[in-house]
Coordinates of C-alpha atoms in Angstrom, one line a residue:
Chain U
M76 CA 34.2 -7.6 -12.3
K77 CA 32.7 -5.4 -9.7
H78 CA 35.2 -3.4 -7.7
F79 CA 38.5 -2.8 -9.5
N80 CA 40.9 -1.0 -7.4
R81 CA 44.6 -0.6 -7.5
R82 CA 45.3 -3.3 -4.9
S83 CA 43.4 -5.9 -6.7
F84 CA 45.0 -4.9 -10.0
L85 CA 48.4 -5.4 -8.5
K86 CA 47.3 -8.7 -7.1
V87 CA 46.0 -10.0 -10.4
A88 CA 49.1 -8.7 -12.2
G89 CA 51.3 -10.5 -9.7
S90 CA 49.4 -13.7 -10.1
G91 CA 49.7 -13.6 -13.8
V92 CA 53.5 -13.4 -13.5
A93 CA 53.8 -16.1 -10.9
A94 CA 51.5 -18.5 -12.8
S95 CA 53.2 -18.0 -16.1
A96 CA 56.6 -18.5 -14.6
L97 CA 55.3 -21.7 -12.9
A98 CA 53.6 -23.1 -15.9
G99 CA 56.7 -22.4 -18.0
T100 CA 54.6 -20.9 -20.7
S101 CA 53.6 -17.4 -21.7
T102 CA 50.2 -18.5 -23.0
F103 CA 48.8 -18.6 -19.5
S104 CA 46.6 -15.6 -18.9
I105 CA 44.2 -14.5 -16.3
A106 CA 41.2 -12.4 -16.9
A107 CA 41.6 -9.0 -15.3
G108 CA 39.7 -8.9 -12.0
A109 CA 39.2 -12.6 -11.8
K110 CA 39.5 -14.2 -8.4
N111 CA 42.2 -16.6 -7.5
V112 CA 41.8 -19.7 -5.4
V113 CA 44.8 -21.9 -4.6
V114 CA 44.1 -25.4 -3.5
V115 CA 46.9 -27.1 -1.6
G116 CA 46.9 -30.9 -1.8
G117 CA 45.5 -33.1 -4.6
G118 CA 44.0 -35.8 -2.5
V119 CA 40.3 -36.5 -2.0
G120 CA 39.4 -33.1 -0.4
G121 CA 41.6 -30.9 -2.5
A122 CA 40.8 -32.4 -5.9
T123 CA 37.1 -32.3 -5.1
A124 CA 37.2 -28.7 -4.0
A125 CA 39.2 -27.6 -7.0
K126 CA 36.8 -29.3 -9.4
Y127 CA 33.6 -28.1 -7.7
I128 CA 34.8 -24.5 -7.4
R129 CA 35.3 -24.5 -11.2
M130 CA 32.0 -26.2 -11.8
M131 CA 30.2 -23.7 -9.6
D132 CA 31.9 -20.6 -11.0
S133 CA 34.1 -20.9 -14.1
N134 CA 35.2 -17.3 -13.7
I135 CA 37.3 -18.2 -10.7
N136 CA 40.9 -19.2 -11.4
V137 CA 41.7 -22.4 -9.5
T138 CA 45.3 -23.6 -9.1
L139 CA 45.9 -26.9 -7.4
V140 CA 49.4 -27.4 -5.9
E141 CA 50.3 -31.1 -5.4
P142 CA 53.8 -32.6 -5.4
N143 CA 52.8 -36.0 -7.0
E144 CA 51.6 -36.7 -10.5
Y145 CA 49.3 -39.4 -9.3
Y146 CA 47.2 -39.9 -6.2
Y147 CA 46.6 -43.4 -4.8
T148 CA 43.3 -43.6 -2.8
C149 CA 43.6 -44.9 0.7
F150 CA 40.2 -46.4 0.4
M151 CA 40.3 -49.8 -1.3
S152 CA 44.1 -49.9 -0.7
N153 CA 43.5 -52.6 1.8
E154 CA 42.1 -54.7 -1.0
V155 CA 45.4 -54.2 -2.8
I156 CA 47.2 -55.4 0.3
G157 CA 44.9 -58.5 0.5
G158 CA 45.5 -59.2 -3.2
N159 CA 42.0 -58.6 -4.4
R160 CA 42.7 -55.5 -6.3
D161 CA 45.4 -54.1 -8.6
I162 CA 47.3 -51.0 -7.4
G163 CA 46.6 -49.4 -10.8
S164 CA 42.9 -49.3 -10.1
I165 CA 43.5 -47.0 -7.1
R166 CA 45.8 -44.6 -9.0
F167 CA 44.4 -41.4 -10.3
G168 CA 45.9 -38.5 -12.3
Y169 CA 44.8 -34.9 -12.8
D170 CA 43.7 -34.8 -16.4
G171 CA 40.0 -34.7 -15.3
L172 CA 40.6 -31.6 -13.2
K173 CA 42.5 -30.0 -16.0
A174 CA 39.5 -30.5 -18.2
H175 CA 37.5 -28.5 -15.7
G176 CA 40.0 -25.7 -16.1
V177 CA 42.0 -26.3 -13.0
T178 CA 45.6 -25.3 -13.3
V179 CA 47.6 -28.2 -11.8
V180 CA 51.0 -27.4 -10.5
H181 CA 53.3 -30.2 -9.3
D182 CA 55.2 -28.5 -6.5
T183 CA 55.4 -28.6 -2.7
V184 CA 54.0 -25.8 -0.5
T185 CA 56.5 -24.5 2.1
G186 CA 54.4 -21.8 3.7
I187 CA 51.7 -19.2 3.6
D188 CA 52.2 -15.5 3.7
A189 CA 48.8 -14.7 5.2
D190 CA 49.2 -10.9 5.1
K191 CA 50.0 -10.8 1.5
R192 CA 47.9 -13.8 0.7
L193 CA 50.6 -15.8 -1.0
I194 CA 51.2 -19.5 -1.1
L195 CA 55.0 -20.2 -1.2
T196 CA 56.5 -23.3 -2.8
T197 CA 59.8 -25.2 -2.9
S198 CA 60.4 -24.1 -6.5
G199 CA 60.3 -20.5 -5.3
A200 CA 56.9 -19.6 -6.7
S201 CA 54.5 -17.4 -4.7
L202 CA 50.9 -17.9 -5.7
P203 CA 48.5 -15.2 -4.9
Y204 CA 45.1 -16.1 -3.5
D205 CA 41.9 -14.5 -2.6
R206 CA 40.9 -17.7 -0.9
C207 CA 43.0 -20.7 -0.2
V208 CA 41.7 -24.3 0.4
M209 CA 44.1 -26.5 2.3
S210 CA 43.6 -30.2 2.1
P211 CA 47.0 -31.5 3.5
G212 CA 45.8 -34.8 4.8
V213 CA 47.7 -36.3 7.7
S214 CA 51.3 -36.7 8.7
M215 CA 52.8 -39.4 10.9
K216 CA 53.9 -38.6 14.5
Y217 CA 57.1 -40.7 14.3
D218 CA 58.3 -39.4 17.6
T219 CA 55.6 -41.1 19.5
V220 CA 57.3 -44.5 19.1
E221 CA 60.9 -45.0 20.3
G222 CA 63.3 -46.1 17.6
Y223 CA 60.9 -45.0 14.9
D224 CA 61.4 -42.4 12.1
E225 CA 60.6 -42.1 8.4
S226 CA 63.5 -44.3 7.3
V227 CA 62.1 -47.2 9.3
T228 CA 59.0 -47.2 7.0
E229 CA 61.2 -48.6 4.3
T230 CA 61.3 -51.9 6.2
I231 CA 58.2 -51.5 8.4
P232 CA 55.6 -49.7 6.3
H233 CA 52.7 -47.8 7.7
A234 CA 50.9 -48.0 4.4
W235 CA 48.6 -45.3 5.7
K236 CA 49.2 -43.2 2.6
A237 CA 48.6 -45.4 -0.4
G238 CA 51.1 -46.0 -3.1
P239 CA 54.6 -47.5 -2.7
Q240 CA 53.9 -48.2 1.0
T241 CA 50.9 -50.3 0.0
E242 CA 52.9 -52.3 -2.5
L243 CA 55.7 -52.8 0.0
L244 CA 53.3 -54.3 2.6
R245 CA 51.7 -56.5 -0.1
A246 CA 55.2 -57.7 -1.2
Q247 CA 56.2 -58.5 2.4
L248 CA 53.0 -60.6 2.9
M249 CA 53.6 -62.5 -0.3
A250 CA 57.2 -63.2 0.8
M251 CA 56.2 -64.3 4.3
K252 CA 56.4 -68.0 5.1
D253 CA 53.3 -70.0 6.1
G254 CA 53.0 -70.0 9.8
G255 CA 54.4 -66.4 10.1
T256 CA 53.0 -63.6 12.3
V257 CA 51.8 -60.3 10.9
A258 CA 51.6 -57.6 13.5
I259 CA 49.4 -54.5 12.9
A260 CA 50.0 -51.7 15.4
A261 CA 46.8 -49.6 15.3
P262 CA 47.0 -45.8 16.1
P263 CA 45.4 -43.9 18.9
N264 CA 42.4 -41.6 18.2
P265 CA 42.0 -39.5 16.2
F266 CA 43.4 -40.8 13.0
R267 CA 42.6 -41.1 9.3
C268 CA 40.0 -43.8 8.5
P269 CA 38.9 -45.2 11.9
P270 CA 37.8 -48.6 10.6
G271 CA 40.9 -48.9 8.3
P272 CA 43.2 -50.9 10.6
Y273 CA 40.5 -53.5 11.2
E274 CA 39.5 -53.7 7.5
R275 CA 43.2 -54.3 6.8
A276 CA 43.4 -57.1 9.3
S277 CA 40.3 -58.6 7.6
Q278 CA 41.9 -58.3 4.1
I279 CA 45.2 -59.8 5.3
A280 CA 43.3 -62.6 7.1
H281 CA 41.5 -63.4 3.9
Y282 CA 44.8 -63.7 2.0
L283 CA 46.5 -65.8 4.7
K284 CA 43.5 -68.1 5.1
N285 CA 43.7 -69.0 1.4
N286 CA 47.5 -69.0 1.0
K287 CA 49.2 -69.3 4.3
P288 CA 46.6 -70.8 6.7
K289 CA 49.0 -71.5 9.6
S290 CA 49.8 -67.8 9.9
K291 CA 48.5 -65.3 12.6
I292 CA 47.6 -61.7 12.7
L293 CA 48.2 -59.8 15.9
I294 CA 46.5 -56.4 16.2
L295 CA 48.2 -54.3 18.9
D296 CA 45.9 -51.4 19.8
P297 CA 46.3 -48.6 22.4
K298 CA 42.5 -48.3 22.3
T299 CA 39.9 -50.4 24.1
K300 CA 37.3 -50.2 21.4
F301 CA 37.3 -49.4 17.7
S302 CA 35.0 -48.4 14.8
K303 CA 32.4 -50.9 13.7
Q304 CA 33.8 -53.3 16.3
G305 CA 30.7 -55.5 16.7
L306 CA 30.4 -56.0 12.9
F307 CA 34.1 -56.6 12.5
T308 CA 34.3 -59.2 15.3
E309 CA 31.1 -60.9 14.0
G310 CA 32.7 -61.1 10.6
W311 CA 36.0 -62.3 12.0
S312 CA 34.1 -65.0 13.9
K313 CA 32.3 -66.1 10.8
H314 CA 35.3 -66.2 8.5
Y315 CA 38.5 -66.3 10.6
G316 CA 37.6 -68.2 13.8
Y317 CA 37.8 -65.1 16.0
G318 CA 37.1 -65.9 19.6
T319 CA 38.2 -69.5 19.3
D320 CA 41.6 -71.1 20.2
N321 CA 42.3 -71.3 16.5
S322 CA 41.6 -67.7 15.6
M323 CA 43.6 -66.2 12.9
I324 CA 43.2 -62.8 14.3
E325 CA 44.1 -61.7 17.9
W326 CA 43.3 -58.3 19.2
V327 CA 45.4 -57.0 22.1
N328 CA 43.6 -53.9 23.4
G329 CA 45.0 -51.0 25.4
D330 CA 44.1 -52.5 28.8
N331 CA 46.2 -55.6 27.9
G332 CA 49.3 -53.9 26.8
G333 CA 48.4 -53.2 23.2
K334 CA 50.0 -49.8 23.1
V335 CA 53.2 -50.0 21.1
E336 CA 56.0 -47.9 22.7
S337 CA 59.0 -48.8 20.7
V338 CA 60.1 -50.5 17.5
D339 CA 63.3 -52.3 16.5
A340 CA 63.5 -52.9 12.8
S341 CA 66.6 -55.1 12.9
S342 CA 65.0 -57.7 15.2
M343 CA 61.5 -57.0 13.8
T344 CA 60.2 -56.4 17.3
L345 CA 57.5 -54.1 18.7
G346 CA 57.8 -53.1 22.4
G347 CA 54.5 -53.0 24.2
E348 CA 53.7 -51.8 27.7
F349 CA 54.1 -55.3 29.2
D350 CA 55.5 -57.5 26.5
D351 CA 57.7 -57.4 23.4
Y352 CA 56.1 -58.7 20.2
K353 CA 58.2 -60.3 17.4
A354 CA 56.7 -60.6 14.0
D355 CA 57.6 -61.6 10.4
V356 CA 55.7 -58.7 8.9
I357 CA 55.0 -55.5 10.8
N358 CA 52.6 -52.8 9.8
L359 CA 53.1 -50.0 12.3
I360 CA 50.4 -47.3 11.9
P361 CA 51.5 -44.5 14.1
A362 CA 49.6 -41.6 15.8
Q363 CA 48.8 -38.9 13.3
M364 CA 48.3 -35.1 13.0
A365 CA 47.3 -32.7 10.3
G366 CA 49.6 -32.7 7.2
K367 CA 52.9 -31.0 7.9
I368 CA 52.2 -27.8 6.1
A369 CA 49.2 -27.1 8.4
K370 CA 51.5 -26.8 11.4
V371 CA 54.1 -24.8 9.5
A372 CA 51.5 -22.4 8.3
G373 CA 50.1 -21.9 11.7
L374 CA 46.7 -23.5 11.0
T375 CA 46.8 -26.0 14.0
G376 CA 47.5 -23.5 16.8
D377 CA 48.6 -25.5 19.8
S378 CA 46.9 -28.7 18.7
D379 CA 47.6 -31.4 16.1
W380 CA 44.6 -30.5 13.9
C381 CA 43.1 -27.4 12.2
P382 CA 40.1 -25.7 13.9
I383 CA 37.6 -24.5 11.3
V384 CA 34.1 -23.0 11.1
G385 CA 31.9 -25.9 9.9
N386 CA 29.7 -24.1 7.3
T387 CA 32.6 -22.6 5.4
F388 CA 35.6 -24.7 6.6
E389 CA 37.5 -21.4 7.0
S390 CA 40.3 -21.6 9.6
T391 CA 39.5 -19.9 12.9
L392 CA 43.2 -19.0 13.0
I393 CA 44.0 -17.6 9.5
P394 CA 41.3 -15.7 7.6
N395 CA 40.7 -16.6 3.9
V396 CA 42.3 -20.0 4.4
H397 CA 39.9 -23.0 4.5
V398 CA 40.9 -26.4 5.7
I399 CA 39.1 -29.6 4.7
G400 CA 39.5 -33.3 5.0
D401 CA 41.4 -35.3 7.6
A402 CA 43.4 -32.3 8.7
S403 CA 40.4 -30.3 9.9
V404 CA 38.4 -30.7 13.1
A405 CA 35.0 -31.3 11.5
S406 CA 33.6 -33.6 14.2
P407 CA 31.1 -35.2 14.5
M408 CA 32.2 -36.1 10.9
P409 CA 34.9 -38.8 10.9
K410 CA 38.2 -38.5 9.1
S411 CA 37.1 -40.5 6.1
G412 CA 37.3 -40.2 2.3
Y413 CA 33.6 -39.5 1.9
S414 CA 33.7 -36.9 4.6
A415 CA 36.6 -35.1 2.8
N416 CA 34.6 -35.3 -0.4
S417 CA 31.5 -33.9 1.2
E418 CA 33.3 -31.2 3.2
A419 CA 35.0 -30.1 0.0
K420 CA 31.7 -29.5 -1.8
V421 CA 30.4 -27.5 1.2
C422 CA 33.6 -25.5 1.3
A423 CA 33.6 -25.0 -2.5
A424 CA 30.1 -23.5 -2.3
A425 CA 31.1 -21.3 0.6
V426 CA 34.3 -20.1 -1.2
V427 CA 32.3 -19.3 -4.4
A428 CA 29.7 -17.4 -2.4
L429 CA 32.3 -15.4 -0.4
L430 CA 34.2 -14.5 -3.5
N431 CA 31.0 -13.2 -5.1
D432 CA 30.0 -11.3 -2.0
G433 CA 27.1 -13.7 -1.5
K434 CA 25.6 -15.3 1.5
V435 CA 27.2 -18.5 2.7
P436 CA 24.8 -21.3 1.7
Q437 CA 23.2 -23.6 4.2
P438 CA 25.3 -26.8 4.1
S439 CA 24.4 -30.4 3.9
Y440 CA 27.0 -33.1 4.5
V441 CA 27.1 -36.9 4.4
N442 CA 29.5 -39.7 5.2
T443 CA 29.3 -43.2 3.8
C444 CA 32.1 -45.7 4.6
Y445 CA 32.4 -49.3 3.6
S446 CA 34.8 -51.9 5.0
I447 CA 35.3 -55.2 3.1
I448 CA 35.9 -58.3 5.3
T449 CA 36.0 -60.9 2.5
P450 CA 35.3 -60.6 -1.3
D451 CA 31.7 -61.6 -0.3
D452 CA 31.1 -59.8 3.0
A453 CA 31.2 -56.0 3.7
I454 CA 29.9 -53.7 6.3
S455 CA 29.2 -50.0 6.4
V456 CA 28.5 -46.9 8.5
A457 CA 26.7 -43.8 7.3
M458 CA 25.5 -40.5 8.6
V459 CA 23.8 -37.4 7.3
Y460 CA 24.9 -34.1 8.9
G461 CA 23.4 -30.6 9.0
W462 CA 24.4 -27.2 10.2
D463 CA 22.6 -25.8 13.3
G464 CA 24.0 -22.3 12.9
E465 CA 27.0 -22.9 15.1
K466 CA 28.2 -26.4 14.5
I467 CA 27.9 -29.5 12.4
V468 CA 25.3 -31.9 13.8
A469 CA 24.5 -35.5 13.0
R470 CA 20.8 -35.8 12.0
E471 CA 18.9 -37.5 14.7
G472 CA 17.5 -41.0 13.9
A473 CA 19.6 -41.3 10.7
G474 CA 22.7 -43.2 9.7
G475 CA 24.5 -45.8 11.8
L476 CA 25.9 -49.2 11.1
T477 CA 24.9 -52.0 8.7
P478 CA 21.8 -53.5 10.4
G479 CA 21.1 -57.1 11.1
G480 CA 24.3 -58.3 12.8
E481 CA 24.7 -62.0 12.5
D482 CA 21.2 -62.2 11.0
R483 CA 22.5 -60.8 7.8
N484 CA 22.3 -63.5 5.2
D485 CA 25.0 -64.2 2.6
A486 CA 23.2 -62.4 -0.1
M487 CA 23.0 -59.2 2.0
R488 CA 26.7 -59.5 2.8
A489 CA 27.6 -59.9 -0.8
R490 CA 25.4 -56.9 -1.8
E491 CA 27.3 -54.7 0.5
V492 CA 30.6 -55.6 -1.3
K493 CA 29.0 -54.7 -4.6
Y494 CA 27.8 -51.4 -3.1
A495 CA 31.3 -50.8 -1.8
H496 CA 32.8 -51.2 -5.2
S497 CA 30.1 -49.0 -6.8
W498 CA 30.8 -46.4 -4.1
F499 CA 34.4 -46.5 -5.1
N500 CA 33.7 -46.2 -8.8
N501 CA 31.4 -43.2 -8.3
I502 CA 33.4 -41.3 -5.7
T503 CA 36.6 -41.5 -7.6
Q504 CA 34.8 -40.2 -10.7
D505 CA 33.3 -37.4 -8.5
I506 CA 36.8 -36.5 -7.3
F507 CA 39.0 -36.8 -10.3
G508 CA 36.6 -37.2 -13.3
Chain Y
M27 CA -2.4 -39.6 -15.6
R28 CA -0.2 -37.0 -17.1
K29 CA -2.4 -34.3 -15.8
S30 CA -2.4 -35.6 -12.2
T31 CA 1.4 -35.9 -12.4
Y32 CA 1.7 -32.3 -13.4
L33 CA -0.7 -31.2 -10.7
A34 CA 1.2 -33.2 -8.1
R35 CA 4.5 -31.6 -9.2
T36 CA 2.9 -28.1 -9.0
L37 CA 1.7 -28.8 -5.5
L38 CA 5.1 -30.2 -4.6
I39 CA 6.9 -27.1 -5.9
S40 CA 4.5 -24.7 -4.2
S41 CA 4.8 -26.5 -0.9
L42 CA 8.6 -26.3 -1.4
V43 CA 8.5 -22.6 -1.9
C44 CA 6.3 -22.2 1.3
A45 CA 8.7 -24.3 3.3
S46 CA 11.7 -22.4 2.2
Q47 CA 10.1 -19.1 3.0
A48 CA 9.1 -20.3 6.4
Q49 CA 12.5 -21.6 7.3
S50 CA 15.4 -20.3 5.2
E51 CA 17.6 -23.1 6.6
V52 CA 16.8 -25.7 4.0
P53 CA 19.9 -26.2 1.9
S54 CA 19.6 -25.7 -1.9
A55 CA 18.7 -28.5 -4.1
E56 CA 22.2 -28.5 -5.6
M57 CA 23.8 -28.6 -2.1
L58 CA 21.6 -31.6 -1.2
A59 CA 22.2 -33.4 -4.5
N60 CA 26.0 -33.0 -3.9
T61 CA 25.6 -35.4 -0.9
C62 CA 24.0 -38.0 -3.2
V63 CA 26.3 -37.9 -6.2
G64 CA 29.4 -39.2 -4.4
C65 CA 27.7 -42.6 -4.5
H66 CA 25.1 -42.2 -7.4
G67 CA 27.5 -40.5 -9.9
A68 CA 27.7 -37.2 -11.6
Q69 CA 24.2 -35.7 -12.0
G70 CA 23.0 -39.0 -10.7
N71 CA 24.4 -41.2 -13.6
S72 CA 26.1 -44.0 -11.7
A73 CA 29.4 -45.6 -12.8
G74 CA 27.9 -48.8 -11.4
P75 CA 27.7 -51.7 -11.1
A76 CA 25.2 -52.0 -8.2
I77 CA 24.3 -48.4 -7.2
P78 CA 21.6 -47.3 -9.6
S79 CA 21.4 -44.2 -11.7
I80 CA 18.9 -41.7 -10.4
A81 CA 19.3 -39.0 -13.1
G82 CA 16.1 -38.1 -14.8
M83 CA 14.1 -40.1 -12.2
G84 CA 10.5 -38.9 -11.9
A85 CA 10.1 -36.6 -8.9
E86 CA 7.1 -38.6 -7.5
Y87 CA 9.0 -41.8 -7.7
F88 CA 12.0 -40.3 -6.1
V89 CA 9.9 -39.0 -3.1
Q90 CA 8.1 -42.3 -2.8
S91 CA 11.4 -44.2 -2.8
M92 CA 12.9 -42.1 0.0
E93 CA 9.7 -42.4 2.0
E94 CA 9.7 -46.1 1.6
F95 CA 13.4 -46.2 2.7
Q96 CA 12.6 -44.1 5.7
S97 CA 9.8 -46.4 6.8
G98 CA 11.8 -49.5 6.0
E99 CA 9.0 -50.6 3.7
R100 CA 11.6 -50.9 1.0
P101 CA 14.6 -52.9 2.0
N102 CA 18.2 -51.6 1.5
S103 CA 21.1 -51.7 3.8
I104 CA 22.4 -48.2 3.2
M105 CA 19.5 -46.1 1.9
T106 CA 17.2 -47.0 4.9
R107 CA 19.8 -45.3 7.1
I108 CA 20.6 -42.4 4.8
A109 CA 17.0 -41.5 3.9
K110 CA 16.1 -40.9 7.5
G111 CA 18.6 -38.0 7.6
Y112 CA 16.6 -35.8 5.2
S113 CA 13.4 -33.8 5.8
D114 CA 10.4 -33.8 3.5
E115 CA 11.4 -30.4 2.1
E116 CA 14.9 -31.6 1.5
I117 CA 13.7 -34.7 -0.3
A118 CA 11.3 -32.7 -2.4
A119 CA 14.2 -30.4 -3.4
M120 CA 16.4 -33.3 -4.3
S121 CA 13.6 -34.9 -6.3
T122 CA 13.2 -31.8 -8.5
Y123 CA 17.0 -31.6 -9.0
F124 CA 17.4 -35.2 -10.2
A125 CA 14.2 -35.0 -12.3
E126 CA 15.9 -32.2 -14.3
Q127 CA 19.1 -34.2 -15.0
V128 CA 19.6 -36.1 -18.2
Y129 CA 19.6 -39.9 -17.8
E130 CA 22.5 -41.6 -19.5
P131 CA 22.0 -45.4 -20.1
A132 CA 24.8 -47.4 -18.5
T133 CA 27.4 -49.0 -20.8
Q134 CA 27.4 -52.7 -19.9
E135 CA 27.7 -56.1 -21.6
S136 CA 24.6 -58.1 -22.5
D137 CA 23.9 -61.5 -24.0
D138 CA 22.3 -61.1 -27.4
A139 CA 20.1 -64.2 -27.4
M140 CA 18.9 -63.5 -23.8
A141 CA 18.3 -59.8 -24.6
S142 CA 16.3 -60.7 -27.7
N143 CA 14.1 -63.0 -25.6
G144 CA 14.0 -60.4 -22.8
A145 CA 12.7 -57.8 -25.3
K146 CA 9.7 -60.0 -26.1
L147 CA 9.0 -60.6 -22.5
H148 CA 9.3 -57.0 -21.6
D149 CA 6.9 -56.1 -24.4
K150 CA 4.3 -58.6 -23.2
Y151 CA 4.5 -58.2 -19.5
C152 CA 6.1 -54.8 -18.6
E153 CA 5.8 -52.3 -21.5
K154 CA 2.3 -51.2 -20.7
C155 CA 3.4 -49.5 -17.4
H156 CA 7.2 -49.2 -18.2
A157 CA 6.9 -47.5 -21.5
N158 CA 9.8 -47.2 -24.0
A159 CA 11.5 -50.1 -22.4
G160 CA 11.2 -48.4 -19.0
T161 CA 12.9 -45.2 -20.0
D162 CA 9.9 -42.8 -19.6
A163 CA 10.2 -40.8 -16.4
E164 CA 6.5 -40.0 -16.7
D165 CA 5.8 -43.6 -15.6
E166 CA 7.1 -42.7 -12.1
S167 CA 9.1 -45.8 -11.6
G168 CA 12.8 -46.4 -11.8
Y169 CA 14.5 -46.5 -15.2
L170 CA 14.8 -50.1 -16.5
S171 CA 16.6 -50.0 -19.8
G172 CA 20.1 -48.7 -19.3
Q173 CA 20.0 -49.3 -15.6
W174 CA 22.7 -51.3 -14.0
G175 CA 22.1 -55.1 -14.1
P176 CA 23.1 -56.0 -10.6
Y177 CA 20.8 -53.3 -9.2
L178 CA 17.8 -54.6 -11.3
Q179 CA 18.7 -58.1 -10.2
Y180 CA 18.5 -57.0 -6.5
S181 CA 15.2 -55.2 -7.1
L182 CA 13.6 -58.2 -8.9
T183 CA 14.9 -60.6 -6.2
D184 CA 13.4 -58.4 -3.5
F185 CA 10.1 -58.0 -5.3
I186 CA 9.7 -61.8 -6.0
A187 CA 10.8 -62.7 -2.5
G188 CA 8.1 -60.4 -1.1
D189 CA 10.7 -58.2 0.7
R190 CA 9.6 -55.3 -1.4
E191 CA 5.9 -54.7 -2.1
M192 CA 4.7 -54.6 -5.7
S193 CA 1.7 -52.7 -6.9
K194 CA -1.3 -54.9 -7.6
K195 CA -0.8 -54.5 -11.4
M196 CA 2.8 -55.4 -11.2
R197 CA 2.2 -58.3 -9.0
I198 CA -0.3 -59.8 -11.4
K199 CA 2.1 -59.3 -14.3
V200 CA 5.1 -60.7 -12.5
E201 CA 3.2 -63.7 -11.3
K202 CA 2.1 -64.4 -14.8
L203 CA 5.6 -64.0 -16.1
L204 CA 7.0 -66.4 -13.6
E205 CA 4.1 -68.9 -14.2
D206 CA 4.6 -68.8 -18.0
H207 CA 8.4 -68.7 -18.2
G208 CA 9.9 -69.4 -14.8
E209 CA 12.3 -67.3 -12.8
E210 CA 15.0 -67.6 -15.5
A211 CA 12.8 -65.1 -17.5
T212 CA 14.0 -62.3 -15.2
Q213 CA 17.5 -62.9 -16.4
D214 CA 16.4 -62.4 -19.9
L215 CA 14.7 -59.2 -18.9
I216 CA 17.9 -57.9 -17.2
Q217 CA 19.9 -58.8 -20.3
F218 CA 17.5 -56.8 -22.4
Y219 CA 17.7 -53.8 -20.1
A220 CA 21.5 -54.0 -20.2
T221 CA 21.3 -53.1 -23.9
G222 CA 20.0 -49.7 -23.2
A223 CA 17.4 -50.0 -25.9
T224 CA 14.6 -47.5 -25.7
E225 CA 12.0 -49.7 -27.3
A226 CA 11.2 -53.4 -27.0
K227 CA 9.9 -54.1 -30.5
Q228 CA 12.5 -55.5 -32.8

């Protein structure tokens, strides 16, 4: 405790009251003068940041506010949809974070009082912070498709936040007749997990090939190119007849009317620019923006995403509030799980330094992203990033896609699946363990 | 050998200090290591099954591995791409970080009969360079016992196929092992390493 003035005393006293009321116990206490960090959102970014701040400086009080008791990882949820993984294996609770001394509060944040540095919640709590880390993920832009709103997702899932939506899509695929059509409407850029829709198509194709081989998958896409496209289409050719008359997967790109403009759940029809597409199972993945609270709190400005300074992830709009993960503009880093995890660690180090009046440390970031095409064939993309003093930059000559293209032999393909699963085991441990 | 290792490390550390003084923009060892542990596990102890643990790895072997990934001399889909993203100074910093971490043998299943045979094979062909069942970081090679089986399998496959170069000593020993016992012997070795034993004698 360095500078103890009246203002910080009041703040700390206030925080003690709020936290005690919230925890519903009087045993909760906060050391006088200790700094408070409130982390909003218990997904990949938020959980990692909360844990790492505590690991880096156990004198900082960290409160994580997250509505749900469990988080389902979006990564590997496509394996659940394809039937190669149990939903339970992508479900994570917060006991690991609690063991690191993180106070976990199941509540929903409704706003930020930036002047008084308070996080406001549905239950009426106001949590004081010296620094706040927001990791709100994405929200769906339902209004970009005619006839679409959140209630439609009960019959036409987006499954772009894992959990019940994932299980619903899986159940619909299992119930579908052989010879049915599955339509996947891919979102416009930028969106969470750029290779995700195409990995999903691969996983569904694998399920259909083995169980309902007369069925088809139609990918309707507003874009004219997509992440890992060469590797995906090579894999689809090898496994699912892509490019032949008998292809299980058809990709309709933006130039050919792939943009979905309307949806009718009663007739299970998607309206494209030129044609209507009727399907037995529809997975409509809409355009996205930063998680709702980001806009409410004023962290997005006039855009859909949160501008930040890349070595601290502090908002350029609201001081002392940091935004990480999919909601932030951290380009050239993609909106991926590993990016969120890596950004969270850089942010945690910056928050700890700033709260200790220290110098912001020089960051280092990485992204590693696997996509699984069959249980024996996976592909990946990776990049290492540095900080040039002004912005995040990809390291020249590094990273890129799985090399080899169609020269990859079966053993190399199978190894990438094993690496993907090892990646999953380790990153989830790193986030929640 | 121990002396030269110590000398090399001293040189490594002093060059690191010079580098960080010259340009203050090298991230801290911890910051750099944070980019590794998302895949390689907490402190470098992997949750497996195919990504290896790198905790406790000898600093020289760490640097050598990264250099071989950068040049493509050592094959690996992901590491050949990632290693190119780090400077020599950064790799040196990471190497000292991971060398200081405590290696925890992986918990995995093993076949008793195969492991028992593997122990004898290890003692005869491998122990001289990979002391204590391959758990001595001073040997400046990757950990063997307690390392994840699929990772060891990939490594042995690459060595035997000639995709990854063996040192002369290792090549002679491996050739002798294969000549005497066939390629199945490598499975026994892997089963032995899966036990996490720190000595081969039983």
